[in-house]
PDB file of C-alpha atoms in Angstrom:
ATOM      1  CA  MET A   1     -25.936 -23.455   8.163  1.00  0.00           C
ATOM      2  CA  ASN A   2     -26.408 -20.386   7.638  1.00  0.00           C
ATOM      3  CA  ILE A   3     -23.481 -18.775   5.824  1.00  0.00           C
ATOM      4  CA  THR A   4     -23.961 -14.917   5.216  1.00  0.00           C
ATOM      5  CA  MET A   5     -20.978 -13.145   3.303  1.00  0.00           C
ATOM      6  CA  ILE A   6     -19.875  -9.395   4.588  1.00  0.00           C
ATOM      7  CA  ALA A   7     -18.114  -6.996   2.811  1.00  0.00           C
ATOM      8  CA  ALA A   8     -17.893  -3.534   1.609  1.00  0.00           C
ATOM      9  CA  VAL A   9     -17.730  -2.994  -2.339  1.00  0.00           C
ATOM     10  CA  ALA A  10     -16.901  -0.411  -4.480  1.00  0.00           C
ATOM     11  CA  ARG A  11     -18.995   0.202  -7.501  1.00  0.00           C
ATOM     12  CA  ASN A  12     -16.167  -2.967  -9.427  1.00  0.00           C
ATOM     13  CA  ARG A  13     -16.669  -4.155  -6.274  1.00  0.00           C
ATOM     14  CA  ALA A  14     -13.232  -3.542  -5.468  1.00  0.00           C
ATOM     15  CA  ILE A  15     -12.609  -4.866  -1.698  1.00  0.00           C
ATOM     16  CA  GLY A  16      -9.118  -3.782  -0.940  1.00  0.00           C
ATOM     17  CA  PHE A  17      -5.398  -2.456  -1.833  1.00  0.00           C
ATOM     18  CA  GLU A  18      -2.061  -3.924   0.013  1.00  0.00           C
ATOM     19  CA  ASN A  19      -4.587  -5.914   2.011  1.00  0.00           C
ATOM     20  CA  GLN A  20      -6.682  -2.954   4.092  1.00  0.00           C
ATOM     21  CA  LEU A  21      -9.738  -1.797   3.093  1.00  0.00           C
ATOM     22  CA  LEU A  22     -10.141   0.807   1.096  1.00  0.00           C
ATOM     23  CA  TYR A  23     -12.960   2.833   2.372  1.00  0.00           C
ATOM     24  CA  TRP A  24     -12.978   4.000   6.308  1.00  0.00           C
ATOM     25  CA  LEU A  25     -17.066   4.435   7.202  1.00  0.00           C
ATOM     26  CA  PRO A  26     -17.548   4.207  10.596  1.00  0.00           C
ATOM     27  CA  ASN A  27     -21.149   2.703  10.287  1.00  0.00           C
ATOM     28  CA  ASP A  28     -20.329   0.070   8.183  1.00  0.00           C
ATOM     29  CA  LEU A  29     -17.949  -0.856  11.050  1.00  0.00           C
ATOM     30  CA  LYS A  30     -20.553  -0.447  13.381  1.00  0.00           C
ATOM     31  CA  ARG A  31     -22.548  -2.759  11.441  1.00  0.00           C
ATOM     32  CA  PHE A  32     -20.395  -5.299  10.805  1.00  0.00           C
ATOM     33  CA  LYS A  33     -19.929  -5.737  14.698  1.00  0.00           C
ATOM     34  CA  ALA A  34     -23.377  -5.436  15.484  1.00  0.00           C
ATOM     35  CA  LEU A  35     -24.559  -8.697  12.453  1.00  0.00           C
ATOM     36  CA  THR A  36     -20.943 -10.712  14.229  1.00  0.00           C
ATOM     37  CA  THR A  37     -20.725  -9.861  17.235  1.00  0.00           C
ATOM     38  CA  GLY A  38     -21.663 -14.586  18.833  1.00  0.00           C
ATOM     39  CA  HIS A  39     -21.735 -15.259  16.050  1.00  0.00           C
ATOM     40  CA  THR A  40     -18.655 -17.607  14.092  1.00  0.00           C
ATOM     41  CA  ILE A  41     -16.388 -15.613  11.478  1.00  0.00           C
ATOM     42  CA  ILE A  42     -14.144 -17.119   8.647  1.00  0.00           C
ATOM     43  CA  MET A  43     -10.924 -15.366   7.359  1.00  0.00           C
ATOM     44  CA  GLY A  44      -8.102 -15.817   5.247  1.00  0.00           C
ATOM     45  CA  ARG A  45      -5.153 -15.606   6.484  1.00  0.00           C
ATOM     46  CA  HIS A  46      -4.037 -12.256   5.071  1.00  0.00           C
ATOM     47  CA  THR A  47      -7.782 -10.953   6.521  1.00  0.00           C
ATOM     48  CA  PHE A  48      -6.115 -11.831   9.824  1.00  0.00           C
ATOM     49  CA  GLU A  49      -2.699  -9.998   9.484  1.00  0.00           C
ATOM     50  CA  SER A  50      -4.447  -7.235   8.590  1.00  0.00           C
ATOM     51  CA  LEU A  51      -6.795  -6.318  11.375  1.00  0.00           C
ATOM     52  CA  PRO A  52      -5.003  -3.834  13.924  1.00  0.00           C
ATOM     53  CA  LYS A  53      -5.608  -6.338  17.995  1.00  0.00           C
ATOM     54  CA  GLY A  54      -5.510  -9.266  16.269  1.00  0.00           C
ATOM     55  CA  ALA A  55      -8.809 -12.148  17.130  1.00  0.00           C
ATOM     56  CA  LEU A  56     -12.225  -9.733  16.994  1.00  0.00           C
ATOM     57  CA  PRO A  57     -13.928 -10.152  20.177  1.00  0.00           C
ATOM     58  CA  ASN A  58     -17.026 -11.770  21.419  1.00  0.00           C
ATOM     59  CA  ARG A  59     -16.899 -14.131  17.995  1.00  0.00           C
ATOM     60  CA  ARG A  60     -15.322 -17.639  17.040  1.00  0.00           C
ATOM     61  CA  ASN A  61     -12.550 -16.333  14.988  1.00  0.00           C
ATOM     62  CA  VAL A  62     -11.697 -19.686  11.947  1.00  0.00           C
ATOM     63  CA  VAL A  63      -8.817 -18.270   9.980  1.00  0.00           C
ATOM     64  CA  LEU A  64      -7.499 -20.496   7.044  1.00  0.00           C
ATOM     65  CA  SER A  65      -4.132 -21.234   6.387  1.00  0.00           C
ATOM     66  CA  ARG A  66      -2.216 -24.074   4.466  1.00  0.00           C
ATOM     67  CA  THR A  67       1.320 -22.802   5.360  1.00  0.00           C
ATOM     68  CA  GLN A  68       0.403 -22.102   8.722  1.00  0.00           C
ATOM     69  CA  SER A  69      -1.187 -23.729  12.038  1.00  0.00           C
ATOM     70  CA  ALA A  70      -1.899 -21.261  14.668  1.00  0.00           C
ATOM     71  CA  PHE A  71      -3.246 -18.310  15.039  1.00  0.00           C
ATOM     72  CA  PRO A  72      -3.850 -16.512  18.559  1.00  0.00           C
ATOM     73  CA  GLY A  73      -7.649 -16.215  19.788  1.00  0.00           C
ATOM     74  CA  CYS A  74      -8.577 -18.502  17.038  1.00  0.00           C
ATOM     75  CA  ASP A  75      -9.412 -21.965  15.333  1.00  0.00           C
ATOM     76  CA  CYS A  76      -7.583 -22.636  12.313  1.00  0.00           C
ATOM     77  CA  TYR A  77      -7.917 -24.816   9.141  1.00  0.00           C
ATOM     78  CA  ALA A  78      -6.402 -25.558   5.810  1.00  0.00           C
ATOM     79  CA  SER A  79      -9.393 -25.211   4.325  1.00  0.00           C
ATOM     80  CA  LEU A  80     -13.094 -23.602   4.011  1.00  0.00           C
ATOM     81  CA  GLU A  81     -14.457 -26.643   3.755  1.00  0.00           C
ATOM     82  CA  GLU A  82     -13.042 -28.374   6.833  1.00  0.00           C
ATOM     83  CA  ALA A  83     -14.096 -24.916   8.645  1.00  0.00           C
ATOM     84  CA  LEU A  84     -17.189 -25.736   7.740  1.00  0.00           C
ATOM     85  CA  SER A  85     -16.943 -29.581   8.668  1.00  0.00           C
ATOM     86  CA  HIS A  86     -16.292 -28.622  11.878  1.00  0.00           C
ATOM     87  CA  CYS A  87     -19.120 -25.523  12.512  1.00  0.00           C
ATOM     88  CA  ALA A  88     -22.968 -26.516  14.075  1.00  0.00           C
ATOM     89  CA  PRO A  89     -25.920 -26.744  11.478  1.00  0.00           C
ATOM     90  CA  ASP A  90     -27.707 -23.876  13.180  1.00  0.00           C
ATOM     91  CA  GLU A  91     -24.410 -22.107  13.745  1.00  0.00           C
ATOM     92  CA  GLU A  92     -24.723 -18.487  12.301  1.00  0.00           C
ATOM     93  CA  ILE A  93     -21.373 -18.133  10.096  1.00  0.00           C
ATOM     94  CA  TYR A  94     -20.216 -14.765   8.243  1.00  0.00           C
ATOM     95  CA  ILE A  95     -16.993 -15.254   5.691  1.00  0.00           C
ATOM     96  CA  ILE A  96     -14.946 -11.985   6.190  1.00  0.00           C
ATOM     97  CA  GLY A  97     -12.480 -11.563   3.716  1.00  0.00           C
ATOM     98  CA  GLY A  98     -10.364 -12.225   1.902  1.00  0.00           C
ATOM     99  CA  ALA A  99     -10.999 -12.120  -1.717  1.00  0.00           C
ATOM    100  CA  ALA A 100      -9.976 -15.788  -2.032  1.00  0.00           C
ATOM    101  CA  VAL A 101     -12.017 -16.855   0.431  1.00  0.00           C
ATOM    102  CA  TYR A 102     -14.971 -14.849  -1.123  1.00  0.00           C
ATOM    103  CA  ALA A 103     -14.193 -16.333  -4.016  1.00  0.00           C
ATOM    104  CA  GLN A 104     -14.918 -20.064  -2.633  1.00  0.00           C
ATOM    105  CA  ALA A 105     -17.800 -18.856  -0.505  1.00  0.00           C
ATOM    106  CA  ILE A 106     -19.938 -17.093  -2.996  1.00  0.00           C
ATOM    107  CA  SER A 107     -21.291 -20.631  -4.142  1.00  0.00           C
ATOM    108  CA  LEU A 108     -22.036 -21.785  -0.740  1.00  0.00           C
ATOM    109  CA  ALA A 109     -23.888 -18.216   0.737  1.00  0.00           C
ATOM    110  CA  ASN A 110     -27.113 -17.660   1.469  1.00  0.00           C
ATOM    111  CA  ARG A 111     -27.124 -14.382   2.653  1.00  0.00           C
ATOM    112  CA  LEU A 112     -24.683 -11.409   1.536  1.00  0.00           C
ATOM    113  CA  CYS A 113     -24.353  -8.406   3.846  1.00  0.00           C
ATOM    114  CA  LEU A 114     -22.920  -5.410   1.853  1.00  0.00           C
ATOM    115  CA  THR A 115     -21.828  -1.916   1.742  1.00  0.00           C
ATOM    116  CA  GLU A 116     -22.255  -0.717  -1.735  1.00  0.00           C
ATOM    117  CA  VAL A 117     -19.942   1.967  -1.553  1.00  0.00           C
ATOM    118  CA  ASP A 118     -20.937   5.014  -5.001  1.00  0.00           C
ATOM    119  CA  ASP A 119     -17.053   5.343  -5.396  1.00  0.00           C
ATOM    120  CA  ILE A 120     -14.772   3.404  -7.521  1.00  0.00           C
ATOM    121  CA  PRO A 121     -11.165   3.690  -6.152  1.00  0.00           C
ATOM    122  CA  ASP A 122      -7.806   5.180  -7.850  1.00  0.00           C
ATOM    123  CA  GLN A 123      -6.244   1.608  -6.937  1.00  0.00           C
ATOM    124  CA  ALA A 124      -7.036  -1.888  -6.225  1.00  0.00           C
ATOM    125  CA  ASP A 125      -6.429  -5.220  -5.229  1.00  0.00           C
ATOM    126  CA  ALA A 126      -8.690  -7.301  -3.896  1.00  0.00           C
ATOM    127  CA  PHE A 127     -12.323  -7.747  -5.438  1.00  0.00           C
ATOM    128  CA  PHE A 128     -15.277  -9.023  -3.898  1.00  0.00           C
ATOM    129  CA  PRO A 129     -17.006 -11.910  -6.503  1.00  0.00           C
ATOM    130  CA  ALA A 130     -19.738 -10.820  -8.797  1.00  0.00           C
ATOM    131  CA  TYR A 131     -23.286 -10.587  -7.168  1.00  0.00           C
ATOM    132  CA  GLN A 132     -26.054 -10.186 -10.101  1.00  0.00           C
ATOM    133  CA  GLU A 133     -26.708 -13.485 -11.167  1.00  0.00           C
ATOM    134  CA  GLY A 134     -29.097 -15.500  -8.119  1.00  0.00           C
ATOM    135  CA  TRP A 135     -29.344 -13.109  -6.407  1.00  0.00           C
ATOM    136  CA  ARG A 136     -32.731 -11.040  -4.551  1.00  0.00           C
ATOM    137  CA  GLU A 137     -32.086  -8.040  -2.895  1.00  0.00           C
ATOM    138  CA  GLU A 138     -33.919  -7.704   0.349  1.00  0.00           C
ATOM    139  CA  SER A 139     -33.492  -4.405   1.618  1.00  0.00           C
ATOM    140  CA  ARG A 140     -31.145  -1.379   0.957  1.00  0.00           C
ATOM    141  CA  GLU A 141     -30.444   1.389   3.284  1.00  0.00           C
ATOM    142  CA  ALA A 142     -29.006   4.499   1.929  1.00  0.00           C
ATOM    143  CA  HIS A 143     -27.046   6.819   3.232  1.00  0.00           C
ATOM    144  CA  ASP A 144     -25.560  10.398   2.097  1.00  0.00           C
ATOM    145  CA  THR A 145     -22.498  11.997   3.165  1.00  0.00           C
ATOM    146  CA  ASP A 146     -21.444  13.334   5.919  1.00  0.00           C
ATOM    147  CA  GLU A 147     -19.034  14.578   8.127  1.00  0.00           C
ATOM    148  CA  LYS A 148     -16.817  10.824   8.844  1.00  0.00           C
ATOM    149  CA  HIS A 149     -18.017   9.652   6.030  1.00  0.00           C
ATOM    150  CA  HIS A 150     -16.516  11.005   2.409  1.00  0.00           C
ATOM    151  CA  GLN A 151     -18.460   8.345   0.169  1.00  0.00           C
ATOM    152  CA  ARG A 152     -22.306   7.676  -0.520  1.00  0.00           C
ATOM    153  CA  TYR A 153     -23.234   4.201   0.525  1.00  0.00           C
ATOM    154  CA  ALA A 154     -26.296   2.287   1.082  1.00  0.00           C
ATOM    155  CA  PHE A 155     -26.040  -1.079   3.172  1.00  0.00           C
ATOM    156  CA  VAL A 156     -27.493  -3.560   0.892  1.00  0.00           C
ATOM    157  CA  ASP A 157     -28.655  -7.272   1.729  1.00  0.00           C
ATOM    158  CA  TYR A 158     -29.436  -9.348  -0.902  1.00  0.00           C
ATOM    159  CA  VAL A 159     -30.642 -13.359  -0.101  1.00  0.00           C
ATOM    160  CA  ARG A 160     -30.016 -16.487  -2.726  1.00  0.00           C
ATOM    161  CA  GLU A 161     -33.064 -16.465  -5.538  1.00  0.00           C
TER     162      GLU A 161
END
């Protein structure tokens, strides 16, 4: 089973504030769509609730919730372990958040597809787990600011060592 964690992270590993993304980076959203389309995405309930139009199209949406058992257009399971037990061995799985789901999945993932944003936000209440140990950088594509991207950022892929 291939498990990839995908996120946009600030220099301090911040990923969100009040159930919203910290950065609006159109190229990051395009990359997210390109990587996850046609695959399974697993997210927590709060992440699902933050999606503007609900379930993301052309993907198998899986929501983890201990308190709710149905989400429109999604499979729902009470735990990450239960969700993974309902995935095929050759399924490409992307963990898309939030912080608690990332914390549970970091030991199971074999790949990280991160957008590392060259910024530390004023406010953040959700953080990506530490990933300095046990991961090897596989590729890096740096981007400068432009009219649509107000922070410098890099698409960085890591594989487990």
